[in-house]
Coordinates of C-alpha atoms (C1' of nucleotides) in Angstrom, one line a residue:
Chain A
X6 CA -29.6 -121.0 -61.8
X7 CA -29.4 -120.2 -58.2
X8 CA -28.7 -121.7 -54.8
X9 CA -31.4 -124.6 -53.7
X10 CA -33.2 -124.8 -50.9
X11 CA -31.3 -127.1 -47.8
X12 CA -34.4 -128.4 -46.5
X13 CA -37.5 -129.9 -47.5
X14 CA -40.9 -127.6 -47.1
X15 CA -43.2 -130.3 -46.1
X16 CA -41.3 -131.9 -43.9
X17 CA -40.1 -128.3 -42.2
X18 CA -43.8 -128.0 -42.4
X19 CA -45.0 -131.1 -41.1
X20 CA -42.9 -130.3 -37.8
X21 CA -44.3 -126.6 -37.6
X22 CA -47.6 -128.5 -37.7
X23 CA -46.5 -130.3 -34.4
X24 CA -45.7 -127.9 -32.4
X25 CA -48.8 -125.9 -33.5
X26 CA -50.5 -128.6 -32.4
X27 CA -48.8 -129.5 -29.2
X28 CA -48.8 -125.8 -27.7
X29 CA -51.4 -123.8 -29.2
X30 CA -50.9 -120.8 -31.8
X31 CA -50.2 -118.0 -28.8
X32 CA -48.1 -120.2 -26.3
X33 CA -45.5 -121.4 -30.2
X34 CA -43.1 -118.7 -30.4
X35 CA -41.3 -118.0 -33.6
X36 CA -37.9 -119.5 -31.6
X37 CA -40.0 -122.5 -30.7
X38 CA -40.9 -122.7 -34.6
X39 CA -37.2 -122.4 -35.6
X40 CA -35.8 -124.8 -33.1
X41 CA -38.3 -127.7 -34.3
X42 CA -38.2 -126.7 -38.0
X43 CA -34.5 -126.4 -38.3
X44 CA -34.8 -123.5 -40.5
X45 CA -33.4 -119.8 -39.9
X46 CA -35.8 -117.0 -39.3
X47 CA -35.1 -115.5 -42.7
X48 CA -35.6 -119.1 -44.9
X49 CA -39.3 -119.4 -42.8
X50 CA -40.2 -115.9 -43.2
X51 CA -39.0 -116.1 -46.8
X52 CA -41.7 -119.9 -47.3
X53 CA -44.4 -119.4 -45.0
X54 CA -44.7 -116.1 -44.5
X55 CA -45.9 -114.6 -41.1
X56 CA -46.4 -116.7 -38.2
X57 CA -50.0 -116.7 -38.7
X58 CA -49.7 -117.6 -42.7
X59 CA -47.5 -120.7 -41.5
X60 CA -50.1 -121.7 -38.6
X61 CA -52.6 -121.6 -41.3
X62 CA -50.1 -123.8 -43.3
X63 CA -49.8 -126.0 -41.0
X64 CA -54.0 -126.4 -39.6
X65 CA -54.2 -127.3 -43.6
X66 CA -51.7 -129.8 -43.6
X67 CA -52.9 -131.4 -40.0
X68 CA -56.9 -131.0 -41.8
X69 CA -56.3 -133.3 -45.1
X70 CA -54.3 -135.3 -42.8
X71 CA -56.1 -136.0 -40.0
X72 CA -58.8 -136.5 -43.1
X73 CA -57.6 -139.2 -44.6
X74 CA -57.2 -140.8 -40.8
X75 CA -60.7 -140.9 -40.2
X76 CA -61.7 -142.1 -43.6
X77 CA -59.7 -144.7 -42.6
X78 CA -61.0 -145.5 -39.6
X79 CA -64.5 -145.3 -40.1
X80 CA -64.6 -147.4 -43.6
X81 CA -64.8 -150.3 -42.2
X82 CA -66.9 -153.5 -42.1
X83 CA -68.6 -154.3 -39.3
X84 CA -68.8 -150.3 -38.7
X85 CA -69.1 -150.6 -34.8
X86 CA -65.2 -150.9 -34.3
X87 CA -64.5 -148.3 -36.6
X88 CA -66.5 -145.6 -34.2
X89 CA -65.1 -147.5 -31.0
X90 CA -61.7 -146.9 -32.3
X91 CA -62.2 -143.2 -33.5
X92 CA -63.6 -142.1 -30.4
X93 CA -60.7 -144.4 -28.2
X94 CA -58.4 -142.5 -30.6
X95 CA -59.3 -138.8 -29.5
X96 CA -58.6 -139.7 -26.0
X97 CA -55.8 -141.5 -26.0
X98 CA -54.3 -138.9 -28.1
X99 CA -54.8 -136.4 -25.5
X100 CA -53.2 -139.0 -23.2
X101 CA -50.0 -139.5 -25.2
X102 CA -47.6 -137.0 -23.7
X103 CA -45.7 -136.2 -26.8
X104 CA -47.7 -137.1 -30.5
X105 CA -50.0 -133.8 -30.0
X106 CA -53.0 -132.8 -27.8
X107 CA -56.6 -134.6 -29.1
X108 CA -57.7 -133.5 -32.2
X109 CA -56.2 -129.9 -33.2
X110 CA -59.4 -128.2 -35.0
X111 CA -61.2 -128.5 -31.5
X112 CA -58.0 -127.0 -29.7
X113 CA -57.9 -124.2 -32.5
X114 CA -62.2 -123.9 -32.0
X115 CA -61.2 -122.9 -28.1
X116 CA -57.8 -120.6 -29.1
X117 CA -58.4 -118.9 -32.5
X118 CA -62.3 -119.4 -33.9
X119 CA -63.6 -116.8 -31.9
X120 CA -61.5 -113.9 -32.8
X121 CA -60.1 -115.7 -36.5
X122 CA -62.8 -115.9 -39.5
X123 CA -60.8 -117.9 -41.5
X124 CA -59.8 -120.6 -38.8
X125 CA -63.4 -120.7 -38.0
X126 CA -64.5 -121.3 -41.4
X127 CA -62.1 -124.5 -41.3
X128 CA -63.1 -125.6 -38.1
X129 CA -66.8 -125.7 -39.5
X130 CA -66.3 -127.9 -42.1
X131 CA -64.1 -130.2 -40.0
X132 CA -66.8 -130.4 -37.9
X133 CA -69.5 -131.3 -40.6
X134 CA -67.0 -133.8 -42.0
X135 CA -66.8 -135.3 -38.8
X136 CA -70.2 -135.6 -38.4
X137 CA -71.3 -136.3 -42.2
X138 CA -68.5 -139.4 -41.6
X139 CA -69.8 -140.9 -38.3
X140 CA -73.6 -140.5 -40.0
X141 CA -72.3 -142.7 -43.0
X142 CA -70.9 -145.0 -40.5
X143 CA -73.4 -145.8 -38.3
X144 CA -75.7 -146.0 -41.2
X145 CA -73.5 -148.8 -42.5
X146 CA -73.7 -150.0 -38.8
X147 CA -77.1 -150.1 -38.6
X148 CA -77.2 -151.9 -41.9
X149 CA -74.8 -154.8 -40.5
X150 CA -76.4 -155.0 -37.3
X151 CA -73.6 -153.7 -35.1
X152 CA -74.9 -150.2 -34.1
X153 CA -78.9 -149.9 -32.8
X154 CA -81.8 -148.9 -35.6
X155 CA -84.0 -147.0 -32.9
X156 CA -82.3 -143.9 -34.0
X157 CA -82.1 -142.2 -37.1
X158 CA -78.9 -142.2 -38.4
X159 CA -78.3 -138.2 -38.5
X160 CA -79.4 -138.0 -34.8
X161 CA -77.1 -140.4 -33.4
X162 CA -74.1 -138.3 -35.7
X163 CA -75.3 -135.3 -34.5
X164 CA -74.7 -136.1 -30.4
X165 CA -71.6 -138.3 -31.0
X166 CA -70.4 -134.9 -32.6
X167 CA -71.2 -133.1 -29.6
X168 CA -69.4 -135.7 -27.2
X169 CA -66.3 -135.7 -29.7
X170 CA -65.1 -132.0 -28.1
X171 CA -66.6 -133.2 -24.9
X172 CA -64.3 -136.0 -24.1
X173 CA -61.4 -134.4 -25.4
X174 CA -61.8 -131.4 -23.4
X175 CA -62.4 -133.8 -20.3
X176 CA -59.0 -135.4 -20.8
X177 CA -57.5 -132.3 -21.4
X178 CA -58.1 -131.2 -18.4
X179 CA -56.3 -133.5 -16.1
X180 CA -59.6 -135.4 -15.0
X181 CA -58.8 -139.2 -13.7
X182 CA -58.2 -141.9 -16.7
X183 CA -61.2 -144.0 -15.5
X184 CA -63.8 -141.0 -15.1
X185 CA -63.3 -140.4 -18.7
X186 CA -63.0 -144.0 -19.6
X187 CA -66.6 -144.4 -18.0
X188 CA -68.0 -141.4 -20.3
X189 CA -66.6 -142.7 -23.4
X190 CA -68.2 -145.9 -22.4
X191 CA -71.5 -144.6 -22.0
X192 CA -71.2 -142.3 -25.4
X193 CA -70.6 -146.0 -26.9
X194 CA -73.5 -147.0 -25.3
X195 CA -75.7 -145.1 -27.2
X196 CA -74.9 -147.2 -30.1
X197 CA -76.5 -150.4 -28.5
Chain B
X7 CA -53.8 -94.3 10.5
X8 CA -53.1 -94.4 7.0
X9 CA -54.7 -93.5 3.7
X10 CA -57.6 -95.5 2.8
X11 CA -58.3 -97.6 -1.0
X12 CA -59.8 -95.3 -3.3
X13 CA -61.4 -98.7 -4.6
X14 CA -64.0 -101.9 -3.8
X15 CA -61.4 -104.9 -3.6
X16 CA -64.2 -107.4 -4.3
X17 CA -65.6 -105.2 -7.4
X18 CA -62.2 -105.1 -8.9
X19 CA -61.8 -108.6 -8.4
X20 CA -65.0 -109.0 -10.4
X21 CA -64.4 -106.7 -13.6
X22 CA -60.8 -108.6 -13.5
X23 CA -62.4 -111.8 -14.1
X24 CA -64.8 -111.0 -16.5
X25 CA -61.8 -110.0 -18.7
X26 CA -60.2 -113.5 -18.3
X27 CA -63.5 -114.5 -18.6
X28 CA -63.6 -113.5 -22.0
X29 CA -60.0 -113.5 -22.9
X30 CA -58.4 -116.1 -21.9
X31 CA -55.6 -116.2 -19.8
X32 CA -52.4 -115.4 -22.0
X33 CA -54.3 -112.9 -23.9
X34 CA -55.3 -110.6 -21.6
X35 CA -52.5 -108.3 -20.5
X36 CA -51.7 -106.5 -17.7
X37 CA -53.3 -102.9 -19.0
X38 CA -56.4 -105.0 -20.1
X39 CA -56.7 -105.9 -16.2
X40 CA -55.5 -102.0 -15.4
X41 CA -58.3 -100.9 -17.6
X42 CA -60.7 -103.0 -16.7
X43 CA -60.1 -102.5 -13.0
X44 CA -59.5 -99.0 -13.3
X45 CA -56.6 -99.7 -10.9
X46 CA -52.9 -98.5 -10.7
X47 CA -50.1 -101.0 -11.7
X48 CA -49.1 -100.7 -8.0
X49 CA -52.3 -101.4 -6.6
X50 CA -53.2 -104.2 -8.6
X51 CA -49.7 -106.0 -7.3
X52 CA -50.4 -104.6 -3.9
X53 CA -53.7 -106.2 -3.4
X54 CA -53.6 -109.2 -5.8
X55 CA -49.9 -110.6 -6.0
X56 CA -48.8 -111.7 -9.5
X57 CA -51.1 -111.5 -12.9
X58 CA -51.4 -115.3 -12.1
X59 CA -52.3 -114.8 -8.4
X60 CA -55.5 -112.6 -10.0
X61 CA -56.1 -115.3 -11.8
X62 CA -56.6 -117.8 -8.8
X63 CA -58.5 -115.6 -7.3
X64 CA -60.5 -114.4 -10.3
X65 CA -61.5 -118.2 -11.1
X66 CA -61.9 -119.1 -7.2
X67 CA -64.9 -116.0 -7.4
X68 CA -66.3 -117.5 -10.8
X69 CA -66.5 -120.6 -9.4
X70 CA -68.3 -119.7 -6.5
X71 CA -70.6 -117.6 -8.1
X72 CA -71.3 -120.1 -10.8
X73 CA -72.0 -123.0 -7.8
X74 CA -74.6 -120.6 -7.0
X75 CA -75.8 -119.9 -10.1
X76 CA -76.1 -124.1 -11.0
X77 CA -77.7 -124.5 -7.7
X78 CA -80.7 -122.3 -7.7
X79 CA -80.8 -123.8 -11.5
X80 CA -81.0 -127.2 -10.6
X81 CA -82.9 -127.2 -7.4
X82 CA -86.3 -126.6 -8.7
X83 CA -89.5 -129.0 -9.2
X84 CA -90.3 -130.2 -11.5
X85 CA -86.2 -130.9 -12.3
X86 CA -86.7 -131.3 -16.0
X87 CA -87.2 -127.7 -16.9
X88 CA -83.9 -127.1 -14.5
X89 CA -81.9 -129.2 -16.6
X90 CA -83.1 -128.0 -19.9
X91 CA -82.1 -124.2 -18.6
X92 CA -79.1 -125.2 -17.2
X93 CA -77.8 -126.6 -20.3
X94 CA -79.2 -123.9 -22.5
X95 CA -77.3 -121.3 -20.7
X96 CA -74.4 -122.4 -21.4
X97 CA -74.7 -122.2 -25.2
X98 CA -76.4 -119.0 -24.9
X99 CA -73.7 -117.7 -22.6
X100 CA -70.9 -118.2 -25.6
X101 CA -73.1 -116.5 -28.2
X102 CA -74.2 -113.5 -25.8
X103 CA -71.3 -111.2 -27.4
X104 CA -69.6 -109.3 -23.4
X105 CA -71.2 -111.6 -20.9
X106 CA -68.3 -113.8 -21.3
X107 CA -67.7 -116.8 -23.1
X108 CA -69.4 -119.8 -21.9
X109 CA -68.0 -121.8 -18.9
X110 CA -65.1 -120.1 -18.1
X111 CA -64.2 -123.7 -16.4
X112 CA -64.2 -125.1 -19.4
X113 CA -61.7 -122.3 -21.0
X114 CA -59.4 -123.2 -18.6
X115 CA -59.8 -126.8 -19.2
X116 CA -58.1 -125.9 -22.4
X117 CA -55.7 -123.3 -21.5
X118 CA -54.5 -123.7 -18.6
X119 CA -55.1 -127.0 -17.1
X120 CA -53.2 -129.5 -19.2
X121 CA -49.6 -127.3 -17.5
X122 CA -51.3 -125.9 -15.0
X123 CA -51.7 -127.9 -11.4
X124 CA -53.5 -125.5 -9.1
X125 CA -55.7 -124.8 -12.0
X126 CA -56.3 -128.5 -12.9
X127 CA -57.5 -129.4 -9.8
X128 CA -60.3 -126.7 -9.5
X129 CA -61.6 -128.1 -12.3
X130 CA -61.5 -131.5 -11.4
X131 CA -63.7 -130.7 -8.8
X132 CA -65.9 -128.1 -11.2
X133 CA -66.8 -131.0 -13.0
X134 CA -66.8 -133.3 -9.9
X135 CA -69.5 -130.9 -8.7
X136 CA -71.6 -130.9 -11.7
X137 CA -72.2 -134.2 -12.7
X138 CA -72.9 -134.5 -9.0
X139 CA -75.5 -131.7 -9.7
X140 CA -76.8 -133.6 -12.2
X141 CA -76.7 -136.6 -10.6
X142 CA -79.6 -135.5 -8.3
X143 CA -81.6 -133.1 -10.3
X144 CA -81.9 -136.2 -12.7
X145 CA -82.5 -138.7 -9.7
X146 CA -85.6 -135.6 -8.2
X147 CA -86.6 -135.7 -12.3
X148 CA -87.0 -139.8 -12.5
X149 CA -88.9 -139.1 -9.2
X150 CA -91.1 -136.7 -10.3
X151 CA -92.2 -138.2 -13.8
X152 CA -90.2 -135.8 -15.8
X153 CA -87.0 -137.4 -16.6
X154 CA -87.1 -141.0 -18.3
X155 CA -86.4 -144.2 -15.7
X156 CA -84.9 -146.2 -17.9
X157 CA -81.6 -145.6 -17.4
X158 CA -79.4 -145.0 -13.7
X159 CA -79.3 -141.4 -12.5
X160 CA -75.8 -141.8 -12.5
X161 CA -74.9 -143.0 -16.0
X162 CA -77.2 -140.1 -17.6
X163 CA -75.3 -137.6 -15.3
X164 CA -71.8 -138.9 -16.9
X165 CA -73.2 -138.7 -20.0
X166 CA -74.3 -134.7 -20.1
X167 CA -71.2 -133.8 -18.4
X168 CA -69.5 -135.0 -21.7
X169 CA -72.3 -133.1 -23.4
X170 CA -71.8 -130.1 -21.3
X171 CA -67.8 -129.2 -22.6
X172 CA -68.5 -130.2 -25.9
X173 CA -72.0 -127.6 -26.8
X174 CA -70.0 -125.2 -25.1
X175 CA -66.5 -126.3 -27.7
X176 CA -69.2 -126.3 -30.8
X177 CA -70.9 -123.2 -30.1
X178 CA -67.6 -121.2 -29.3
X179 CA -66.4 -122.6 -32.5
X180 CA -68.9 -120.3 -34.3
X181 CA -70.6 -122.8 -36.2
X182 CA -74.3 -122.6 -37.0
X183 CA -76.8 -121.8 -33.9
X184 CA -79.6 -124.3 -36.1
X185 CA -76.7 -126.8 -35.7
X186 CA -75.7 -126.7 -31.9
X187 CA -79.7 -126.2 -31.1
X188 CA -79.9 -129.5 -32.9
X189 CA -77.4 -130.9 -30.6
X190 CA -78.7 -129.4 -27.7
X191 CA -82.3 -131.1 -28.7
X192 CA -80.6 -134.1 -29.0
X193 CA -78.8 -134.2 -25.6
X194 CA -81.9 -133.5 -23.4
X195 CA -83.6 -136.0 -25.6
X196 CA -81.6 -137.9 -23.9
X197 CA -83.8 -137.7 -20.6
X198 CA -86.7 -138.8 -22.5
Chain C
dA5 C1' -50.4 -79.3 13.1
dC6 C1' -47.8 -83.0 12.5
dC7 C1' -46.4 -87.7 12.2
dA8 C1' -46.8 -92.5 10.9
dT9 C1' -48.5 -95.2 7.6
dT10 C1' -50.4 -96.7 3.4
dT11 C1' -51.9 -95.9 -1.2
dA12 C1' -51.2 -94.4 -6.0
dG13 C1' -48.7 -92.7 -10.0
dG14 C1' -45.4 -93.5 -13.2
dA15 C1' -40.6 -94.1 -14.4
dC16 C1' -38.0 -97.9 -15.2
dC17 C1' -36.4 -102.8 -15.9
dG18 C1' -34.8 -106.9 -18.6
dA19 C1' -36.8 -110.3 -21.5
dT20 C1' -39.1 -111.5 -25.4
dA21 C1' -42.4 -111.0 -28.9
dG22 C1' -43.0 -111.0 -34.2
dG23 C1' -40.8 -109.0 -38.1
dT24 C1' -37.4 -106.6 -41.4
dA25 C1' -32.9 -105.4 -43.6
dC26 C1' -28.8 -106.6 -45.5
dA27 C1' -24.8 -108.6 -46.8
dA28 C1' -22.3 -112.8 -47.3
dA29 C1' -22.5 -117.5 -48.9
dA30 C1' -23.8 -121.1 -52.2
dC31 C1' -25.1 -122.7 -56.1
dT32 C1' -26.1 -123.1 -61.5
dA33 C1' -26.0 -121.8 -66.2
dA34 C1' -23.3 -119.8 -69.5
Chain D
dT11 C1' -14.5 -118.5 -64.2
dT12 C1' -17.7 -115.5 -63.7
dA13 C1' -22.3 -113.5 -63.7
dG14 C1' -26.6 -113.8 -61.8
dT15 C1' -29.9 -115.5 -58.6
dT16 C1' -31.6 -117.4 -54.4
dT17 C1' -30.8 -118.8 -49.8
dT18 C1' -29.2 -118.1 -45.3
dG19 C1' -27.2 -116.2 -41.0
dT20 C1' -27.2 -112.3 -38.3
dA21 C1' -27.9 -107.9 -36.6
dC22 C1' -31.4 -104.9 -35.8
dC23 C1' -36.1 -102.9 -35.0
dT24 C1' -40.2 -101.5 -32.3
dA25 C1' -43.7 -102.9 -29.3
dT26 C1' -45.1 -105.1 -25.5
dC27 C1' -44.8 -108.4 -21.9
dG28 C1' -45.0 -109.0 -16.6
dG29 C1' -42.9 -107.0 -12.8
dT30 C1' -40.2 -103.7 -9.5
dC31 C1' -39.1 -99.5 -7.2
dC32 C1' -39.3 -95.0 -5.6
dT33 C1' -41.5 -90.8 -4.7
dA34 C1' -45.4 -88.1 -3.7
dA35 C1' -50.0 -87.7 -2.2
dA36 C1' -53.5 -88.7 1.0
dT37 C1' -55.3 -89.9 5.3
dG38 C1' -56.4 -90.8 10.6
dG39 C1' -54.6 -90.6 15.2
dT40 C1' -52.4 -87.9 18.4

DNA sequence: ACCATTTAGGACCGATAGGTACAAAACTAA
DNA sequence: TTAGTTTTGTACCTATCGGTCCTAAATGGT
């Protein structure tokens, strides 16, 4: 019928993602966009839409993703090491100078959720999945013995979720390796 | 001698960083700072240097002010109730809709920091000189009954300045106040 | 009154932002 | 081979960005 695409959506989408993720939705320019997708301005406009349509895109994409990740890491048995890894993960993530910058919904909660309804309304149920996740783990944790019972289950989600943004935005922000290593240490302490 | 400034210096100063208070750094534009300050293109260059000069010196007066702010907070007996207001004004500061947006520290943290140097290290030492804060109103509080002993001044210092970044990330994020009061509960549980 | 000096207003600058329009190119079905 | 459809490259658009420059207005000292 007609000419086909010469390039593959998800993947072109997949490295919008990363550079959404690396820089932030104000500091990505459409030329930063085209130079990492590979695509010309008229074949993105023409797919994704506006820059913001794309970014949305893209947060989806990173969301199921990033998911499936955590599902991963937290289902498994003893439950401890799971949680140990997950929270390691956020910080050496921020660390690593090229994969991305920590976890992208708490990037996007600083940049777009106050002034963006529909980011916001994503980053609210990535945060409840986050903590609905670590609840079912250290509920399993508590059951094998690995994470402390004098705390209910919900309570101890509840402030792991509120150190999850913490740490990330203490690496972030250039602070020595070891400070933050000590925090994350202590927030794994509340487990014992 | 010559003609004098129509304006205040320091109040200009002031309204300028309320706006990158609020706004961010990249999004707030030279006529946002014009209108705010009320001053002439040439006078803002002529008395601040560069939009990131303003900057410097915007966040250098935040930060002094704030060191205020957190000292009279802290320095009461008994320390408990210090703590307790210190941290709730943080979360209350990101809902209140002009004041600002939190701990503009912790913006920066985000925005700038992780490219900018001169920025990073001001808030190295921001949250150097808060867990240091804490440090001692926690260390007056085991003192005076009304934070818990079992655990090293310290240690429960690292562990709220973790806390601190991520109520403010969670509120700003615009999920639920129940949710984030939960947190907050949870935190200062902590010095139980 | 006048001069030296500094402020203030605004025109102007190149660069870049996100986004649109359009025509040529590439492909497939007939 | 050609008709019909979609993709793609490029030129172009307006708005705005941070920043400079120059002139005119305002002032205090002499």
């Amino acid at each position: 019928m007609a000419r086909p695409q010469a390039f593959d959506t998800q993947e072109a989408l997949h490295c919008a993602m990363h550079v959404f993720w690396r820089k932030g939705y104000e500091a990505t320019s459409l030329s930063d966009l085209l130079q990492a997708t590979g695509l010309s301005k008229s074949s993105l406009y023409a797919t994704f839409g506006s820059k913001h349509d794309l970014m949305l895109k893209a947060f989806d994409k990173y969301r199921t993703d990033r998911q499936l990740d955590m599902s991963r890491m937290l289902d498994v048995t003893p439950a401890r090491p799971g949680i140990e890894a997950f929270f390691r993960m956020i910080v050496e993530d921020v660390r690593s100078p090229e994969q991305g910058s920590g976890c992208m919904s708490i990037n996007q909660a600083v940049e777009l959720a106050p002034h963006d309804t529909e980011i916001r309304c994503r980053i609210e149920s990535d945060f409840q999945a986050i903590e609905q996740a670590l609840a079912h783990a250290i509920d399993r944790g508590q059951a094998d013995g690995s994470v402390t019972a004098k705390c209910p289950p919900a309570d101890l989600a509840k402030l792991m979720v509120v150190a999850f943004p913490g740490l990330q935005v203490l690496t972030r922000s250039g602070i020595e390796r070891l400070r933050v290593d000590e925090g994350l240490a202590l927030v794994l302490a509340l487990l014992d």
